[in-house]
Short mmCIF file of C-alpha atoms in Angstrom, two decimals:
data_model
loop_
_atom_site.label_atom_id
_atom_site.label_comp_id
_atom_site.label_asym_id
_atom_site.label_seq_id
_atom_site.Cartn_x
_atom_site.Cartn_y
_atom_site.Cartn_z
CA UNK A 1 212.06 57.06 32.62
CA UNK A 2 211.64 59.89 30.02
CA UNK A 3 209.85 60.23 27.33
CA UNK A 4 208.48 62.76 24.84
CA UNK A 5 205.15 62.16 23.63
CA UNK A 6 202.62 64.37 21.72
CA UNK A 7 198.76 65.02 21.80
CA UNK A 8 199.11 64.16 25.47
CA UNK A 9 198.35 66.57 28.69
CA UNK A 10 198.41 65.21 32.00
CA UNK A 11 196.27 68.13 33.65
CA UNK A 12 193.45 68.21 30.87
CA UNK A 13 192.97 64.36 31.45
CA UNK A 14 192.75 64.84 35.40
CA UNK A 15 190.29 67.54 35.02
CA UNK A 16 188.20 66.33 32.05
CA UNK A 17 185.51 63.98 34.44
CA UNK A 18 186.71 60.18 33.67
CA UNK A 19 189.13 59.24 36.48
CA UNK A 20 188.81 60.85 39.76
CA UNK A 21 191.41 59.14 42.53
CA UNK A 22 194.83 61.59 40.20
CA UNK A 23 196.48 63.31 42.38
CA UNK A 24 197.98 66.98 41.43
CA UNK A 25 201.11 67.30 43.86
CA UNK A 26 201.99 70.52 42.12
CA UNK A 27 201.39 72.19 38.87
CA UNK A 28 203.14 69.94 36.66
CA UNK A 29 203.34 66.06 38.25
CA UNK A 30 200.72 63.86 39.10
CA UNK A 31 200.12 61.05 41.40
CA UNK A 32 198.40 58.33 39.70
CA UNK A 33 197.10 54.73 41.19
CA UNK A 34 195.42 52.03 38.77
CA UNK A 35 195.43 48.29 39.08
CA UNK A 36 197.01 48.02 42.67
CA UNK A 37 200.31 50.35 41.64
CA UNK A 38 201.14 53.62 42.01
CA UNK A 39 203.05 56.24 39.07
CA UNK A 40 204.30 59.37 39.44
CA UNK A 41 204.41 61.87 36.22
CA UNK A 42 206.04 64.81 35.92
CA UNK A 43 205.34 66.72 32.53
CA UNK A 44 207.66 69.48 31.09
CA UNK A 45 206.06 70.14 27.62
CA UNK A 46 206.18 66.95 25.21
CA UNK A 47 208.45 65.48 27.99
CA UNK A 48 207.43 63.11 30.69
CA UNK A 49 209.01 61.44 33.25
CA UNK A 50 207.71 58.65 34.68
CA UNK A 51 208.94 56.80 38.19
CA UNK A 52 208.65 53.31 37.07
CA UNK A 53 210.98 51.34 34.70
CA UNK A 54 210.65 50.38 30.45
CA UNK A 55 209.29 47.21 31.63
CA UNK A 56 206.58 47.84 34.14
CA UNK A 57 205.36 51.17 31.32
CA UNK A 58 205.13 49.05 28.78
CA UNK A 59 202.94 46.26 30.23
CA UNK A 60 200.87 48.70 32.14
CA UNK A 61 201.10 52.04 31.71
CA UNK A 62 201.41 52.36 28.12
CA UNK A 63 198.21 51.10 27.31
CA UNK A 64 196.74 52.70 30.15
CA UNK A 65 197.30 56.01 28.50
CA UNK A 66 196.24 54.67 24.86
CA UNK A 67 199.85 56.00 23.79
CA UNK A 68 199.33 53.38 20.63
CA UNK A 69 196.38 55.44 19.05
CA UNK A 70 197.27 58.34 17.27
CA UNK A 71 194.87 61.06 18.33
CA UNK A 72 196.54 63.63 16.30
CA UNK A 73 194.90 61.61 13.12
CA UNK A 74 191.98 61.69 15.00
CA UNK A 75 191.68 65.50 15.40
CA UNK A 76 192.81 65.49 11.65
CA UNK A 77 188.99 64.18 10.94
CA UNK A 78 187.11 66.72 11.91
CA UNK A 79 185.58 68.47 9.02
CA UNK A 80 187.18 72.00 9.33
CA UNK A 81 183.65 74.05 8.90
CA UNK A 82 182.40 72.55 12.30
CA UNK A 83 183.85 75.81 14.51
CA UNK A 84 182.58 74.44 17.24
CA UNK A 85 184.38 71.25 17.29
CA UNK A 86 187.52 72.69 16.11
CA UNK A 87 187.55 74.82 19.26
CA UNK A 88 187.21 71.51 21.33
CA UNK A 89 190.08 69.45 20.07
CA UNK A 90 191.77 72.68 19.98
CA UNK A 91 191.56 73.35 23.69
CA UNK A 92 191.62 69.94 25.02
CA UNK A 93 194.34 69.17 21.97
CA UNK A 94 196.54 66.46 25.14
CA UNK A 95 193.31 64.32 25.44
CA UNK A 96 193.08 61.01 25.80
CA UNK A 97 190.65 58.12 26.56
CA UNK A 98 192.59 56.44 29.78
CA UNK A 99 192.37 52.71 29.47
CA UNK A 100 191.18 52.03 32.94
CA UNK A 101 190.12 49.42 35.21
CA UNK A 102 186.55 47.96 34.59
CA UNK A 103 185.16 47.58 38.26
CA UNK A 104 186.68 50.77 39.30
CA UNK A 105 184.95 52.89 35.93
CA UNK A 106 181.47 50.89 36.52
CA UNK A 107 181.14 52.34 40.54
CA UNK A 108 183.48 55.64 39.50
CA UNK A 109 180.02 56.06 36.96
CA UNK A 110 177.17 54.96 39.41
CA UNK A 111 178.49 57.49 42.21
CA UNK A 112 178.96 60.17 39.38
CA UNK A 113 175.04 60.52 39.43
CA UNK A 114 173.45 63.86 39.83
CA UNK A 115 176.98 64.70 40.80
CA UNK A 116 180.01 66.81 40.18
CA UNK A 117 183.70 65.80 39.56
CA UNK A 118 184.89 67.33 43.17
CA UNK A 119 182.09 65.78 44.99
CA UNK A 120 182.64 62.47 43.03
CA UNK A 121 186.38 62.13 44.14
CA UNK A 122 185.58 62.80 47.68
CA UNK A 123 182.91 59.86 46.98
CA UNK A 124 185.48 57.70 46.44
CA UNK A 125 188.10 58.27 48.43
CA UNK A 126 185.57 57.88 51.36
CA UNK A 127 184.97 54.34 50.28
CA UNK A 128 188.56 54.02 49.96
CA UNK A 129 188.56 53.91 53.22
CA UNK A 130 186.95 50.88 53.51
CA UNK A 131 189.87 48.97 52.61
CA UNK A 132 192.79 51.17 53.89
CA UNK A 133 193.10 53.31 50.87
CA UNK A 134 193.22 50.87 47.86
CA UNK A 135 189.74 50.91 45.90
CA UNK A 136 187.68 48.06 47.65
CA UNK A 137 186.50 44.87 45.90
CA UNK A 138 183.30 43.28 44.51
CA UNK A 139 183.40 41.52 47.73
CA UNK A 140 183.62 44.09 50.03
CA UNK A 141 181.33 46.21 48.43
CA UNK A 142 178.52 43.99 48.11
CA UNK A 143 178.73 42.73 51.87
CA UNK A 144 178.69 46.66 52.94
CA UNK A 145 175.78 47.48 54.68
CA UNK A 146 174.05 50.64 52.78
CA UNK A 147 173.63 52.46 55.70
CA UNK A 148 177.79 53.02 55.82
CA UNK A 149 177.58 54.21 52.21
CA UNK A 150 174.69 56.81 53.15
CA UNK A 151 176.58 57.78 55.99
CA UNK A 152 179.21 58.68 53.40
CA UNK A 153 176.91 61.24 51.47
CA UNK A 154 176.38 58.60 48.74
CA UNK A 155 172.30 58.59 49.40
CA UNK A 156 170.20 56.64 46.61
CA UNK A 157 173.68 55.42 45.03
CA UNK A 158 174.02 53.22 48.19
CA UNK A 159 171.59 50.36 47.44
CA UNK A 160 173.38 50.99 43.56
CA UNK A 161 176.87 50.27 45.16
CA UNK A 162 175.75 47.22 46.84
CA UNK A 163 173.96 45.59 43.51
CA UNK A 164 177.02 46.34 41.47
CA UNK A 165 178.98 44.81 43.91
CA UNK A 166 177.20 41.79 43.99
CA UNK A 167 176.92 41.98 39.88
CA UNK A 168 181.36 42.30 39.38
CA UNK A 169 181.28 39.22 42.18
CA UNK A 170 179.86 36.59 39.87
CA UNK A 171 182.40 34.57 38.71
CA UNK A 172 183.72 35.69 34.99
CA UNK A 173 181.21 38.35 35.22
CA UNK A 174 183.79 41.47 34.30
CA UNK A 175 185.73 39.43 31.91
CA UNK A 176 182.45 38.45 29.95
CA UNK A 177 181.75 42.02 29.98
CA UNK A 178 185.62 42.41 27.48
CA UNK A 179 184.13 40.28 25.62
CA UNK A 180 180.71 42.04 24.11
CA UNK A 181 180.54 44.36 21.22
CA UNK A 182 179.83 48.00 22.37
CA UNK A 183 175.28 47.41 21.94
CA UNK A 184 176.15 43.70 23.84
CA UNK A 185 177.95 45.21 26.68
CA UNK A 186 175.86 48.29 27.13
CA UNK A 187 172.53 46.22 27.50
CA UNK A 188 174.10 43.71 29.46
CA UNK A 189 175.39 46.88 31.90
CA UNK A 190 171.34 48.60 31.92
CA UNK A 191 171.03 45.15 34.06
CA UNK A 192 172.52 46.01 37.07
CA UNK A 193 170.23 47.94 39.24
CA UNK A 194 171.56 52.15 39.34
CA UNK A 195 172.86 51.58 35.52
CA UNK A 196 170.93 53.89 33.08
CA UNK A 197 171.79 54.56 29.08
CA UNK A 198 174.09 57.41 30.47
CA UNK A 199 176.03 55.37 33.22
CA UNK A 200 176.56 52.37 31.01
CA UNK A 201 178.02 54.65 27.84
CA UNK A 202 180.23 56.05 30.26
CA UNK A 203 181.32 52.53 31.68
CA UNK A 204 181.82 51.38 27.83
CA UNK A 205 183.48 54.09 27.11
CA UNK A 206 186.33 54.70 29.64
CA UNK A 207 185.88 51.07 31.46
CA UNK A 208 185.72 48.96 28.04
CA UNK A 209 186.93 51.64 25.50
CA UNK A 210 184.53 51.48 22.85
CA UNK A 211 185.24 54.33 21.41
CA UNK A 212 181.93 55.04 20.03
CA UNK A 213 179.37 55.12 23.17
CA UNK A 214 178.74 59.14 23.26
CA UNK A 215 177.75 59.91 27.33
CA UNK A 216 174.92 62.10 27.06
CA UNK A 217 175.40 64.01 30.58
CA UNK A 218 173.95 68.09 30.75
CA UNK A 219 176.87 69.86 28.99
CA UNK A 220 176.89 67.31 25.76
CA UNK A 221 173.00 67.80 25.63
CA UNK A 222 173.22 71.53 25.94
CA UNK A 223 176.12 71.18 23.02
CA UNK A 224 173.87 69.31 20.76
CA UNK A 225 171.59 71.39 21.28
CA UNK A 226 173.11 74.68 20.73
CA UNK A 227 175.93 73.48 17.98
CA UNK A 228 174.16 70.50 16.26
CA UNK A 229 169.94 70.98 15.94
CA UNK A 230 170.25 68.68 12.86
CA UNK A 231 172.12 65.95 14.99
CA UNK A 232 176.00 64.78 15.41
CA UNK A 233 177.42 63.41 12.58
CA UNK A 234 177.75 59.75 13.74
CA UNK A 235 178.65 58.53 10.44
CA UNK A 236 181.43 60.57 9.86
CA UNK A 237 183.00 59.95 13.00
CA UNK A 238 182.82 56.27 13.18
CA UNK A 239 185.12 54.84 15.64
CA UNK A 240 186.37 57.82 17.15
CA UNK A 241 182.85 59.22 18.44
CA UNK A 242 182.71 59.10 21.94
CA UNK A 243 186.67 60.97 21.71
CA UNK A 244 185.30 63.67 19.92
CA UNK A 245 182.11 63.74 22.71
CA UNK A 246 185.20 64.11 25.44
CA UNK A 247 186.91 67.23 23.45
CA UNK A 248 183.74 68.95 23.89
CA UNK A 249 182.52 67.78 27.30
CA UNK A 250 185.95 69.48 28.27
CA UNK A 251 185.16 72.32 26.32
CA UNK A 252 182.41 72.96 27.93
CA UNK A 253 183.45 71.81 31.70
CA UNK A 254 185.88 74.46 31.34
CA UNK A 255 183.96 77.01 30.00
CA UNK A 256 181.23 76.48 32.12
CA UNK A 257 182.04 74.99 35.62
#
């Protein structure tokens, strides 16, 4: 199916630190799995063509790509005199903030730890393995010995893997999770054991899409620091926050590797 579509970049999104099991077959098309299926993209431009149907895009992938919010108004909002964040949208101007699947963003975020986006997909495709290649269940996780994660390279995050396993494995626990404002669902996430204030913005963020957690990982620290001594301007960028936080995480990932 084709389609053209703007403010949308397929390799920016891969390489901007949020989902980490894309696939690059070649310069332009991507291999992407999310909730059990499997798209291929190939992107010429504005143009895109996808290898799955109207149907199947519109219940799945069209959210999944947030092609209903118009980031182009968003870029619109930033206040012109801020260089810095100019230069950010500007760069990563194809951005967007993937809808993707809750358990998979929660232990996508606790193996991120102390850890770099290379590193992190290897992470995961090792544990992967567990269940022949699709991403492995509450279930599974939880009744994994840590020892097998350790022997994966995964270290402290094992014992983390297991108690978020055992967390998503309560009955209703994810879906009561959709259901809490962004403060609601972020406490409720500094529960499970391995979930700090970083981990859990970046699980309401790109798991839950609340749009205004703002990760606060090494680069964005180092940005505030150098570009905003005074402090972000929250209030001006209600609602659209934590997008802003991405063009200049990307920014800055790019910039400085």
């Amino acid at each position: 199916m084709l389609l053209t579509i703007y403010d949308f970049d397929l390799t920016q999104i891969c390489n901007s630190g949020q989902c980490f099991r894309w696939q690059q077959l070649d310069e332009n098309t991507f291999l992407i799995p999310a909730f059990g299926r499997t798209l291929t993209v190939r992107q010429d431009g504005h143009r895109f063509d996808f290898s799955c149907g109207s149907t199947e895009f519109d219940a799945v992938w069209r959210s999944y790509f947030d092609l209903d919010t118009d980031y182009a108004a968003i870029k619109a909002r930033i206040d012109p005199d801020d260089e810095y964040l100019c230069r950010s949208a500007q760069h990563g101007w194809g951005m967007r903030i993937l809808r993707q699947d809750l358990w998979e963003i929660l232990v996508s975020f606790i193996i991120s730890q102390n850890n770099n986006i290379p590193r992190i997909r290897k992470n995961l495709a090792s544990i992967c393995t567990l269940s022949q290649g699709d991403f492995p269940s509450p279930e599974l996780l939880a009744a994994t010995a840590p020892d097998v994660f350790r022997s994966m390279g995964l270290g402290y995050r094992a014992d983390y893997l297991c108690a978020a396993g055992e967390y998503a494995r309560r009955d209703g626990a994810l879906d009561a999770l959709r259901t809490l404002s962004f403060a609601q669902a972020h406490q409720e996430l500094r529960t499970i054991k391995g979930v700090g204030p970083k981990v859990a913005d970046c699980v309401c963020l790109f798991g839950l899409h609340h749009v205004d957690a703002f990760p606060l990982d090494t680069h964005v620290k180092q940005i505030l620091k150098a570009h905003y001594p005074g402090g972000f301007p929250f209030e001006r960028y209600a609602g659209c926050a934590g997008i802003l936080q991405q063009y200049m995480f990307y920014y800055d990932l790019e910039k400085n590797p």
